[in-house]
PDB file of C-alpha atoms in Angstrom:
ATOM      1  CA  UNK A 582       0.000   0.000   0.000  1.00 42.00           C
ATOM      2  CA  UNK A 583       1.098   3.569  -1.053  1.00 47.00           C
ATOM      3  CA  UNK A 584       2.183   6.372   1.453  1.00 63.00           C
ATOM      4  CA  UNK A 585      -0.460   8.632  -0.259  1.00 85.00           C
ATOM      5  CA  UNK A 586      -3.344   9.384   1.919  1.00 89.00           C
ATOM      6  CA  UNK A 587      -6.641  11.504   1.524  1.00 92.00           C
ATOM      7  CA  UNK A 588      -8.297  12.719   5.084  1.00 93.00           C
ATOM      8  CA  UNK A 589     -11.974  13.486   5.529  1.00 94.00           C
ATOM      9  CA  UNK A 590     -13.483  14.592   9.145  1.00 95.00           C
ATOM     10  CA  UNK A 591     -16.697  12.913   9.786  1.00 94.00           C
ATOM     11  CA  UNK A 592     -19.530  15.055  12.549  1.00 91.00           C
ATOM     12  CA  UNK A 593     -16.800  17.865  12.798  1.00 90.00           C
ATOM     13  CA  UNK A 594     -18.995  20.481  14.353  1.00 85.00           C
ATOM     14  CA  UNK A 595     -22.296  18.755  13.510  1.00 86.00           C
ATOM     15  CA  UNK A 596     -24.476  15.655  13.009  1.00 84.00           C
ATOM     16  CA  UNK A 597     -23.508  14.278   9.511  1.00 84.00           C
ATOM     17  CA  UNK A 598     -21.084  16.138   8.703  1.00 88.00           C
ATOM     18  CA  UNK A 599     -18.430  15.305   5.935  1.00 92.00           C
ATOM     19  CA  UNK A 600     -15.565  17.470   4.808  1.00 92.00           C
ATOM     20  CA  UNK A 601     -12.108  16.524   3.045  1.00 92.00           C
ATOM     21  CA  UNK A 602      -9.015  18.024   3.471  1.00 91.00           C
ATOM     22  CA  UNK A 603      -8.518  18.058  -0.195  1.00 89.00           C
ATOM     23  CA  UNK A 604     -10.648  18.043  -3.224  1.00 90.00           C
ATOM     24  CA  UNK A 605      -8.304  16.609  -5.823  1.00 92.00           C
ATOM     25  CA  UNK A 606      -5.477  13.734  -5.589  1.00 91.00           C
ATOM     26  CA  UNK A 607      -2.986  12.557  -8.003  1.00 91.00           C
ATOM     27  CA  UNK A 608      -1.218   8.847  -7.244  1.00 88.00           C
ATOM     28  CA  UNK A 609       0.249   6.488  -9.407  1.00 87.00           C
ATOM     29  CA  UNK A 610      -0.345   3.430  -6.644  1.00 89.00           C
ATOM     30  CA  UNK A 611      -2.359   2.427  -4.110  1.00 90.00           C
ATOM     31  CA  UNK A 612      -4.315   4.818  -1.475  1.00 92.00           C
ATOM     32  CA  UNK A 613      -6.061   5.536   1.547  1.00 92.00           C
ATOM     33  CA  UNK A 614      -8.830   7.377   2.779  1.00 93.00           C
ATOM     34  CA  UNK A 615      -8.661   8.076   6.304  1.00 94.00           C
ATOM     35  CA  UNK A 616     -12.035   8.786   8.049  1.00 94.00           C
ATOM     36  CA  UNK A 617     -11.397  11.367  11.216  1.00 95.00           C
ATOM     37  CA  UNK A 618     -14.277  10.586  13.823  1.00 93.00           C
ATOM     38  CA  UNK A 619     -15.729  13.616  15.652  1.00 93.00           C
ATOM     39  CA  UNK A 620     -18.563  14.297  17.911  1.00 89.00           C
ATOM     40  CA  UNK A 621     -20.650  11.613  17.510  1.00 92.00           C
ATOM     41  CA  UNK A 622     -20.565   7.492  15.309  1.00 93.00           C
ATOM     42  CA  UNK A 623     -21.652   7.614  12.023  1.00 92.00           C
ATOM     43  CA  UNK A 624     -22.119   5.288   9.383  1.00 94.00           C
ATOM     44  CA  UNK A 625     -19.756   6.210   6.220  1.00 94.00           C
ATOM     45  CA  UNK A 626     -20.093   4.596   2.330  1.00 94.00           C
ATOM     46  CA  UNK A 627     -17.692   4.917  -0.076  1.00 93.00           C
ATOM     47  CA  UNK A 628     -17.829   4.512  -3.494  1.00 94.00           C
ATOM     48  CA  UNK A 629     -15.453   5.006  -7.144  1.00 93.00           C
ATOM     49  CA  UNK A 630     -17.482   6.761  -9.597  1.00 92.00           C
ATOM     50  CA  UNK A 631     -15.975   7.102 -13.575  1.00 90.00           C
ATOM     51  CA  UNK A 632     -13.049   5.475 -15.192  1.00 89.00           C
ATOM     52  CA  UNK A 633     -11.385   5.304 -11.754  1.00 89.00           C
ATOM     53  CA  UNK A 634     -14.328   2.409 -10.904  1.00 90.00           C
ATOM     54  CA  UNK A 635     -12.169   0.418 -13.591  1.00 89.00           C
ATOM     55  CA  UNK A 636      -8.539   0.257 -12.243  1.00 90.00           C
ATOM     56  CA  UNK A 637      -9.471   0.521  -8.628  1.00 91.00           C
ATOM     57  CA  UNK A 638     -11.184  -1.208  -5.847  1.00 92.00           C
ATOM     58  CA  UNK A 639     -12.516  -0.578  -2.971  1.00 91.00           C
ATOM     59  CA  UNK A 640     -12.416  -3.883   0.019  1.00 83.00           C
ATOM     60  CA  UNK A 641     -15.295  -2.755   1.515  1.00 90.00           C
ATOM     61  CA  UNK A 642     -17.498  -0.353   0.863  1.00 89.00           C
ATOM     62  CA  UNK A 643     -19.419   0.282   4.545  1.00 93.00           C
ATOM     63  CA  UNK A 644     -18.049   1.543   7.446  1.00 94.00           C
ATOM     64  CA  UNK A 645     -18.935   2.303  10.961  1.00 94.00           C
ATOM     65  CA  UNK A 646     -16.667   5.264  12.007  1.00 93.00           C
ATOM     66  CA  UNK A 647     -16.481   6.132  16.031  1.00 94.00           C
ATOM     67  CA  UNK A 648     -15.788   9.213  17.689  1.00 93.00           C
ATOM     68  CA  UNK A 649     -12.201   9.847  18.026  1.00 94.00           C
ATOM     69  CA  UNK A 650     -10.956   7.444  16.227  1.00 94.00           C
ATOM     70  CA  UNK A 651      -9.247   6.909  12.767  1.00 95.00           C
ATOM     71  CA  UNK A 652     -10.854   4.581  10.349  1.00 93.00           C
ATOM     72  CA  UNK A 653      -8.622   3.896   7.017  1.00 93.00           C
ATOM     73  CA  UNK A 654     -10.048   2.986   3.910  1.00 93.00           C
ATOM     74  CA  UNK A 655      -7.502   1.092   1.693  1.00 93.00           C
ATOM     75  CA  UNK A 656      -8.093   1.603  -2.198  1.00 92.00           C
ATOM     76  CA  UNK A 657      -6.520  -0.669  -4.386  1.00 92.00           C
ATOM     77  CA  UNK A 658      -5.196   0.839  -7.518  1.00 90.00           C
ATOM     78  CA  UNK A 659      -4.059  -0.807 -10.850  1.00 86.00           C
ATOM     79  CA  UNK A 660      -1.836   1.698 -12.111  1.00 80.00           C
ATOM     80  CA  UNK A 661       0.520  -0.706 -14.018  1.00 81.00           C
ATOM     81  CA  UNK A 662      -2.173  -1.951 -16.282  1.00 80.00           C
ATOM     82  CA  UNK A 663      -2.802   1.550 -17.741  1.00 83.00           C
ATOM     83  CA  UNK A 664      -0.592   3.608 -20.174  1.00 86.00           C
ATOM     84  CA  UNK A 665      -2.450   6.977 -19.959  1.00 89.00           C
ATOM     85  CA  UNK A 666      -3.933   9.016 -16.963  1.00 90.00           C
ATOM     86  CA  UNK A 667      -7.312   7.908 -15.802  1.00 91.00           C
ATOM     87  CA  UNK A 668      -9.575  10.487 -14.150  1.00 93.00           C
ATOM     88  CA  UNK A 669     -12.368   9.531 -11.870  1.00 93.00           C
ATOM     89  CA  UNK A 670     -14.024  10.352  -8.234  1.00 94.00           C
ATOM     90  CA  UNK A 671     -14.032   9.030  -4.921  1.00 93.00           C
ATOM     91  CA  UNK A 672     -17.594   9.552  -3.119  1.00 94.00           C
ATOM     92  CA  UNK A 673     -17.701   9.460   0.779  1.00 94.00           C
ATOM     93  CA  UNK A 674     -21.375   9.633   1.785  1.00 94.00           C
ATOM     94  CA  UNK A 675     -23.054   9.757   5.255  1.00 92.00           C
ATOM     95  CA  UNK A 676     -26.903  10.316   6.492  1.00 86.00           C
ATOM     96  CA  UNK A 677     -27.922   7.760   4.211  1.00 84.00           C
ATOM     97  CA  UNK A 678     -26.478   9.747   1.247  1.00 81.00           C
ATOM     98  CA  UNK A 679     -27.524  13.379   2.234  1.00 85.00           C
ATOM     99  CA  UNK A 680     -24.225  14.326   3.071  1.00 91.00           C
ATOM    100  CA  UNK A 681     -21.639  13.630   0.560  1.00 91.00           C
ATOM    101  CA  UNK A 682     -18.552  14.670  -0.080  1.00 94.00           C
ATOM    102  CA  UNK A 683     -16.063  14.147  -3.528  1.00 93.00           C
ATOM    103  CA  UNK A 684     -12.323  13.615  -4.515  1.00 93.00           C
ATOM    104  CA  UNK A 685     -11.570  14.260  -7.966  1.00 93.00           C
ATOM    105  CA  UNK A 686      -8.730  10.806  -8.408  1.00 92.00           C
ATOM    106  CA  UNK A 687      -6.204  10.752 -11.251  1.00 92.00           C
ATOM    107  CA  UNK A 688      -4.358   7.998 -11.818  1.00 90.00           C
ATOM    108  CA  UNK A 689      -0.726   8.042 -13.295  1.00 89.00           C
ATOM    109  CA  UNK A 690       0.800   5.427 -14.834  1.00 85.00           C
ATOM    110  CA  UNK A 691       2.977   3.326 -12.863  1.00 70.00           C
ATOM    111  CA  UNK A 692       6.895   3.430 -13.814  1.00 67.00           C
ATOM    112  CA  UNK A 693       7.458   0.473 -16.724  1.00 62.00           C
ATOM    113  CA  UNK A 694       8.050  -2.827 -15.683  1.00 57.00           C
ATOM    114  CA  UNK A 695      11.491  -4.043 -15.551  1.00 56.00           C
ATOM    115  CA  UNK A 696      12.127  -7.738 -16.506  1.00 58.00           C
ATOM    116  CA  UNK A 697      14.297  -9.229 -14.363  1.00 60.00           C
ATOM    117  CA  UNK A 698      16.968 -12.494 -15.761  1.00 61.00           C
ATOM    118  CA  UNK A 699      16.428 -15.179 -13.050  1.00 65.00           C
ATOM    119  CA  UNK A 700      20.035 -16.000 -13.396  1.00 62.00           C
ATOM    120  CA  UNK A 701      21.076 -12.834 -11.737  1.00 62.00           C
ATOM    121  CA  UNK A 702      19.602 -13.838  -8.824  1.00 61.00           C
ATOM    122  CA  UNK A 703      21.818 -16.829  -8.127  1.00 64.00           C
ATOM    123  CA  UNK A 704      24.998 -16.213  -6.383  1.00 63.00           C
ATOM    124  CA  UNK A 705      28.244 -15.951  -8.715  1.00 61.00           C
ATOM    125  CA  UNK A 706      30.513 -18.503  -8.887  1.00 60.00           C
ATOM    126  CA  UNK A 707      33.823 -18.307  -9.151  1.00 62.00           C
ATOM    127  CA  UNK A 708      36.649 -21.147 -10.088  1.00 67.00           C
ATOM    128  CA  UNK A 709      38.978 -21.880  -7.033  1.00 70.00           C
ATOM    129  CA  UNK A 710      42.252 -20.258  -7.553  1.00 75.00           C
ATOM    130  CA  UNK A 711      45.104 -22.587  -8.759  1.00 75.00           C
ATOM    131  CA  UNK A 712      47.421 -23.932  -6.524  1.00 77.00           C
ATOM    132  CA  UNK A 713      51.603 -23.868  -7.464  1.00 72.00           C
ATOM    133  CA  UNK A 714      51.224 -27.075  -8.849  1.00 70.00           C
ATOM    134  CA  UNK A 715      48.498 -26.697 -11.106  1.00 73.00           C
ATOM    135  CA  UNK A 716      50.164 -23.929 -12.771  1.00 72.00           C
ATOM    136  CA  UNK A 717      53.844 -25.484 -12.997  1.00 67.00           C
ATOM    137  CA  UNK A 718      51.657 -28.492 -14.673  1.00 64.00           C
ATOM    138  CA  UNK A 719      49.847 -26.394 -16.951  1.00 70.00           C
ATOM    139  CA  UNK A 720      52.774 -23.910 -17.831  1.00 67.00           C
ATOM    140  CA  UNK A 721      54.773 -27.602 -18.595  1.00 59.00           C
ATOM    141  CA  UNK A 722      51.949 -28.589 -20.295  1.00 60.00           C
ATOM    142  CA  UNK A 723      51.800 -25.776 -22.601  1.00 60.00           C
ATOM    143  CA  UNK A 724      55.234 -25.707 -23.459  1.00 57.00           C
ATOM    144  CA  UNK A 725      55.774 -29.315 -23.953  1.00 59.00           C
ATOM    145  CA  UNK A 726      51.869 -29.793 -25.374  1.00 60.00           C
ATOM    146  CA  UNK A 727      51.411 -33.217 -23.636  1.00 61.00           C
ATOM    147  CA  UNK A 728      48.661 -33.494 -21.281  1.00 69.00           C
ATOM    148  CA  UNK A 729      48.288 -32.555 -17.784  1.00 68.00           C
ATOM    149  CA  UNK A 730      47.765 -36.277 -17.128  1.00 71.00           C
ATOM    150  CA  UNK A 731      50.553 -37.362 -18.648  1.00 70.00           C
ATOM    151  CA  UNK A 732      52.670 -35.072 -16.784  1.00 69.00           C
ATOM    152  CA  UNK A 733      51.953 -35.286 -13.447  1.00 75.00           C
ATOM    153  CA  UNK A 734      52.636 -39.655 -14.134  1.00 73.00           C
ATOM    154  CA  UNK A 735      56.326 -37.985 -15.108  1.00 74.00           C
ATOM    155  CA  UNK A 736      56.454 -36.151 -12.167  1.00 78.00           C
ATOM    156  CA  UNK A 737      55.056 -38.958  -9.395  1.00 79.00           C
ATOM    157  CA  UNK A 738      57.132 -41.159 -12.065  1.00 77.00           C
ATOM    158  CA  UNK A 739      59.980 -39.278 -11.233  1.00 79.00           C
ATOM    159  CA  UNK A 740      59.512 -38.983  -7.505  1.00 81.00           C
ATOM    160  CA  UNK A 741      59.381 -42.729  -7.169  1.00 80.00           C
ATOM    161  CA  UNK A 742      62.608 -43.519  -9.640  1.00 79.00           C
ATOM    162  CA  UNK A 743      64.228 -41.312  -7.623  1.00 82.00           C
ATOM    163  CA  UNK A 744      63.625 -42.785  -4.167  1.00 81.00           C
ATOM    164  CA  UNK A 745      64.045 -46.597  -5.534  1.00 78.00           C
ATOM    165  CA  UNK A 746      67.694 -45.400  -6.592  1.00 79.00           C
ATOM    166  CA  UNK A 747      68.432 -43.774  -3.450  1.00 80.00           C
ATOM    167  CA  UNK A 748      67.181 -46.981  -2.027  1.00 79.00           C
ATOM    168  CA  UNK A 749      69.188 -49.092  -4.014  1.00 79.00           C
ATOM    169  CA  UNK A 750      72.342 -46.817  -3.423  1.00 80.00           C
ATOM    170  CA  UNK A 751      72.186 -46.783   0.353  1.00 80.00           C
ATOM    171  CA  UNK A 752      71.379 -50.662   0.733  1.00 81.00           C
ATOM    172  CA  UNK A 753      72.610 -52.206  -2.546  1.00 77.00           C
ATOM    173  CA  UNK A 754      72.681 -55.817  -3.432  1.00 78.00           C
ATOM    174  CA  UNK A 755      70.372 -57.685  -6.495  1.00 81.00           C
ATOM    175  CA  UNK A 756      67.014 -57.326  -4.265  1.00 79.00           C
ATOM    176  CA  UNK A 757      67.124 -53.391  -4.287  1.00 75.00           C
ATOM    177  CA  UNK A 758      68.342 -53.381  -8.042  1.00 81.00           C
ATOM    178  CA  UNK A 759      65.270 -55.583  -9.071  1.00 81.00           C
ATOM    179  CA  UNK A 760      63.201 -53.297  -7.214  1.00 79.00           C
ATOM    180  CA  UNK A 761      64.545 -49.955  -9.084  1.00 77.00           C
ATOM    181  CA  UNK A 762      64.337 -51.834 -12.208  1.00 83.00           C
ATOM    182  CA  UNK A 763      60.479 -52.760 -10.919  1.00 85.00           C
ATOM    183  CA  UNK A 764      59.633 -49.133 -10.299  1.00 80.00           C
ATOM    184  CA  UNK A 765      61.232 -48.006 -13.564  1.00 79.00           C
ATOM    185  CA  UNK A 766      59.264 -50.531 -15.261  1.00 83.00           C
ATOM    186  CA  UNK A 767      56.054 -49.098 -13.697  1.00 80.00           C
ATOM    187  CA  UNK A 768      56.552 -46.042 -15.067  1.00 74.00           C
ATOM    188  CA  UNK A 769      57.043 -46.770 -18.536  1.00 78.00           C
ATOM    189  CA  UNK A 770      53.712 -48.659 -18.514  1.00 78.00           C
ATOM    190  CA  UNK A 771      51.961 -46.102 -17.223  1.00 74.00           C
ATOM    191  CA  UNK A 772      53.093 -43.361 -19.780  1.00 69.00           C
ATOM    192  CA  UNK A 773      52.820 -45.933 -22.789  1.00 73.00           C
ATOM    193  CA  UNK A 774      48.793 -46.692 -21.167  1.00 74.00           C
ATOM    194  CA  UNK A 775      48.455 -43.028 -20.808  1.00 67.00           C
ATOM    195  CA  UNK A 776      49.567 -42.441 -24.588  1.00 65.00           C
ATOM    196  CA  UNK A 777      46.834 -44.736 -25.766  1.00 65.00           C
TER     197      UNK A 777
END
Protein backbone atom coordinates (compact mmCIF):
# COMPACT_ATOMS: atom_id res chain seq x y z
CA UNK A 1 0.00 0.00 0.00
CA UNK A 2 1.10 3.57 -1.05
CA UNK A 3 2.18 6.37 1.45
CA UNK A 4 -0.46 8.63 -0.26
CA UNK A 5 -3.34 9.38 1.92
CA UNK A 6 -6.64 11.50 1.52
CA UNK A 7 -8.30 12.72 5.08
CA UNK A 8 -11.97 13.49 5.53
CA UNK A 9 -13.48 14.59 9.14
CA UNK A 10 -16.70 12.91 9.79
CA UNK A 11 -19.53 15.06 12.55
CA UNK A 12 -16.80 17.86 12.80
CA UNK A 13 -18.99 20.48 14.35
CA UNK A 14 -22.30 18.76 13.51
CA UNK A 15 -24.48 15.66 13.01
CA UNK A 16 -23.51 14.28 9.51
CA UNK A 17 -21.08 16.14 8.70
CA UNK A 18 -18.43 15.31 5.93
CA UNK A 19 -15.57 17.47 4.81
CA UNK A 20 -12.11 16.52 3.05
CA UNK A 21 -9.01 18.02 3.47
CA UNK A 22 -8.52 18.06 -0.19
CA UNK A 23 -10.65 18.04 -3.22
CA UNK A 24 -8.30 16.61 -5.82
CA UNK A 25 -5.48 13.73 -5.59
CA UNK A 26 -2.99 12.56 -8.00
CA UNK A 27 -1.22 8.85 -7.24
CA UNK A 28 0.25 6.49 -9.41
CA UNK A 29 -0.34 3.43 -6.64
CA UNK A 30 -2.36 2.43 -4.11
CA UNK A 31 -4.31 4.82 -1.48
CA UNK A 32 -6.06 5.54 1.55
CA UNK A 33 -8.83 7.38 2.78
CA UNK A 34 -8.66 8.08 6.30
CA UNK A 35 -12.03 8.79 8.05
CA UNK A 36 -11.40 11.37 11.22
CA UNK A 37 -14.28 10.59 13.82
CA UNK A 38 -15.73 13.62 15.65
CA UNK A 39 -18.56 14.30 17.91
CA UNK A 40 -20.65 11.61 17.51
CA UNK A 41 -20.56 7.49 15.31
CA UNK A 42 -21.65 7.61 12.02
CA UNK A 43 -22.12 5.29 9.38
CA UNK A 44 -19.76 6.21 6.22
CA UNK A 45 -20.09 4.60 2.33
CA UNK A 46 -17.69 4.92 -0.08
CA UNK A 47 -17.83 4.51 -3.49
CA UNK A 48 -15.45 5.01 -7.14
CA UNK A 49 -17.48 6.76 -9.60
CA UNK A 50 -15.98 7.10 -13.57
CA UNK A 51 -13.05 5.48 -15.19
CA UNK A 52 -11.38 5.30 -11.75
CA UNK A 53 -14.33 2.41 -10.90
CA UNK A 54 -12.17 0.42 -13.59
CA UNK A 55 -8.54 0.26 -12.24
CA UNK A 56 -9.47 0.52 -8.63
CA UNK A 57 -11.18 -1.21 -5.85
CA UNK A 58 -12.52 -0.58 -2.97
CA UNK A 59 -12.42 -3.88 0.02
CA UNK A 60 -15.29 -2.75 1.52
CA UNK A 61 -17.50 -0.35 0.86
CA UNK A 62 -19.42 0.28 4.55
CA UNK A 63 -18.05 1.54 7.45
CA UNK A 64 -18.93 2.30 10.96
CA UNK A 65 -16.67 5.26 12.01
CA UNK A 66 -16.48 6.13 16.03
CA UNK A 67 -15.79 9.21 17.69
CA UNK A 68 -12.20 9.85 18.03
CA UNK A 69 -10.96 7.44 16.23
CA UNK A 70 -9.25 6.91 12.77
CA UNK A 71 -10.85 4.58 10.35
CA UNK A 72 -8.62 3.90 7.02
CA UNK A 73 -10.05 2.99 3.91
CA UNK A 74 -7.50 1.09 1.69
CA UNK A 75 -8.09 1.60 -2.20
CA UNK A 76 -6.52 -0.67 -4.39
CA UNK A 77 -5.20 0.84 -7.52
CA UNK A 78 -4.06 -0.81 -10.85
CA UNK A 79 -1.84 1.70 -12.11
CA UNK A 80 0.52 -0.71 -14.02
CA UNK A 81 -2.17 -1.95 -16.28
CA UNK A 82 -2.80 1.55 -17.74
CA UNK A 83 -0.59 3.61 -20.17
CA UNK A 84 -2.45 6.98 -19.96
CA UNK A 85 -3.93 9.02 -16.96
CA UNK A 86 -7.31 7.91 -15.80
CA UNK A 87 -9.57 10.49 -14.15
CA UNK A 88 -12.37 9.53 -11.87
CA UNK A 89 -14.02 10.35 -8.23
CA UNK A 90 -14.03 9.03 -4.92
CA UNK A 91 -17.59 9.55 -3.12
CA UNK A 92 -17.70 9.46 0.78
CA UNK A 93 -21.38 9.63 1.78
CA UNK A 94 -23.05 9.76 5.25
CA UNK A 95 -26.90 10.32 6.49
CA UNK A 96 -27.92 7.76 4.21
CA UNK A 97 -26.48 9.75 1.25
CA UNK A 98 -27.52 13.38 2.23
CA UNK A 99 -24.23 14.33 3.07
CA UNK A 100 -21.64 13.63 0.56
CA UNK A 101 -18.55 14.67 -0.08
CA UNK A 102 -16.06 14.15 -3.53
CA UNK A 103 -12.32 13.62 -4.51
CA UNK A 104 -11.57 14.26 -7.97
CA UNK A 105 -8.73 10.81 -8.41
CA UNK A 106 -6.20 10.75 -11.25
CA UNK A 107 -4.36 8.00 -11.82
CA UNK A 108 -0.73 8.04 -13.30
CA UNK A 109 0.80 5.43 -14.83
CA UNK A 110 2.98 3.33 -12.86
CA UNK A 111 6.90 3.43 -13.81
CA UNK A 112 7.46 0.47 -16.72
CA UNK A 113 8.05 -2.83 -15.68
CA UNK A 114 11.49 -4.04 -15.55
CA UNK A 115 12.13 -7.74 -16.51
CA UNK A 116 14.30 -9.23 -14.36
CA UNK A 117 16.97 -12.49 -15.76
CA UNK A 118 16.43 -15.18 -13.05
CA UNK A 119 20.03 -16.00 -13.40
CA UNK A 120 21.08 -12.83 -11.74
CA UNK A 121 19.60 -13.84 -8.82
CA UNK A 122 21.82 -16.83 -8.13
CA UNK A 123 25.00 -16.21 -6.38
CA UNK A 124 28.24 -15.95 -8.72
CA UNK A 125 30.51 -18.50 -8.89
CA UNK A 126 33.82 -18.31 -9.15
CA UNK A 127 36.65 -21.15 -10.09
CA UNK A 128 38.98 -21.88 -7.03
CA UNK A 129 42.25 -20.26 -7.55
CA UNK A 130 45.10 -22.59 -8.76
CA UNK A 131 47.42 -23.93 -6.52
CA UNK A 132 51.60 -23.87 -7.46
CA UNK A 133 51.22 -27.08 -8.85
CA UNK A 134 48.50 -26.70 -11.11
CA UNK A 135 50.16 -23.93 -12.77
CA UNK A 136 53.84 -25.48 -13.00
CA UNK A 137 51.66 -28.49 -14.67
CA UNK A 138 49.85 -26.39 -16.95
CA UNK A 139 52.77 -23.91 -17.83
CA UNK A 140 54.77 -27.60 -18.60
CA UNK A 141 51.95 -28.59 -20.29
CA UNK A 142 51.80 -25.78 -22.60
CA UNK A 143 55.23 -25.71 -23.46
CA UNK A 144 55.77 -29.31 -23.95
CA UNK A 145 51.87 -29.79 -25.37
CA UNK A 146 51.41 -33.22 -23.64
CA UNK A 147 48.66 -33.49 -21.28
CA UNK A 148 48.29 -32.55 -17.78
CA UNK A 149 47.76 -36.28 -17.13
CA UNK A 150 50.55 -37.36 -18.65
CA UNK A 151 52.67 -35.07 -16.78
CA UNK A 152 51.95 -35.29 -13.45
CA UNK A 153 52.64 -39.65 -14.13
CA UNK A 154 56.33 -37.99 -15.11
CA UNK A 155 56.45 -36.15 -12.17
CA UNK A 156 55.06 -38.96 -9.39
CA UNK A 157 57.13 -41.16 -12.07
CA UNK A 158 59.98 -39.28 -11.23
CA UNK A 159 59.51 -38.98 -7.51
CA UNK A 160 59.38 -42.73 -7.17
CA UNK A 161 62.61 -43.52 -9.64
CA UNK A 162 64.23 -41.31 -7.62
CA UNK A 163 63.63 -42.78 -4.17
CA UNK A 164 64.05 -46.60 -5.53
CA UNK A 165 67.69 -45.40 -6.59
CA UNK A 166 68.43 -43.77 -3.45
CA UNK A 167 67.18 -46.98 -2.03
CA UNK A 168 69.19 -49.09 -4.01
CA UNK A 169 72.34 -46.82 -3.42
CA UNK A 170 72.19 -46.78 0.35
CA UNK A 171 71.38 -50.66 0.73
CA UNK A 172 72.61 -52.21 -2.55
CA UNK A 173 72.68 -55.82 -3.43
CA UNK A 174 70.37 -57.68 -6.49
CA UNK A 175 67.01 -57.33 -4.27
CA UNK A 176 67.12 -53.39 -4.29
CA UNK A 177 68.34 -53.38 -8.04
CA UNK A 178 65.27 -55.58 -9.07
CA UNK A 179 63.20 -53.30 -7.21
CA UNK A 180 64.55 -49.95 -9.08
CA UNK A 181 64.34 -51.83 -12.21
CA UNK A 182 60.48 -52.76 -10.92
CA UNK A 183 59.63 -49.13 -10.30
CA UNK A 184 61.23 -48.01 -13.56
CA UNK A 185 59.26 -50.53 -15.26
CA UNK A 186 56.05 -49.10 -13.70
CA UNK A 187 56.55 -46.04 -15.07
CA UNK A 188 57.04 -46.77 -18.54
CA UNK A 189 53.71 -48.66 -18.51
CA UNK A 190 51.96 -46.10 -17.22
CA UNK A 191 53.09 -43.36 -19.78
CA UNK A 192 52.82 -45.93 -22.79
CA UNK A 193 48.79 -46.69 -21.17
CA UNK A 194 48.45 -43.03 -20.81
CA UNK A 195 49.57 -42.44 -24.59
CA UNK A 196 46.83 -44.74 -25.77
Amino acid sequence: MSGTEVSVHVNRGAAEALEATSGTLETSASFSVLLYGHETPAHVHCRLDGDLERIASLGESNYYVEPETVTRVPITVAADAIDCPVDGRLEVLTGYGSESVSIAVTVEPGPPGVDVDESLAEPARSDPEPTAFDRAVDRCAAVTAVEPATLVVLALGAVAVGVAGLTTAMIGGPVATAGLGIVGGGVLVALFLLGQ
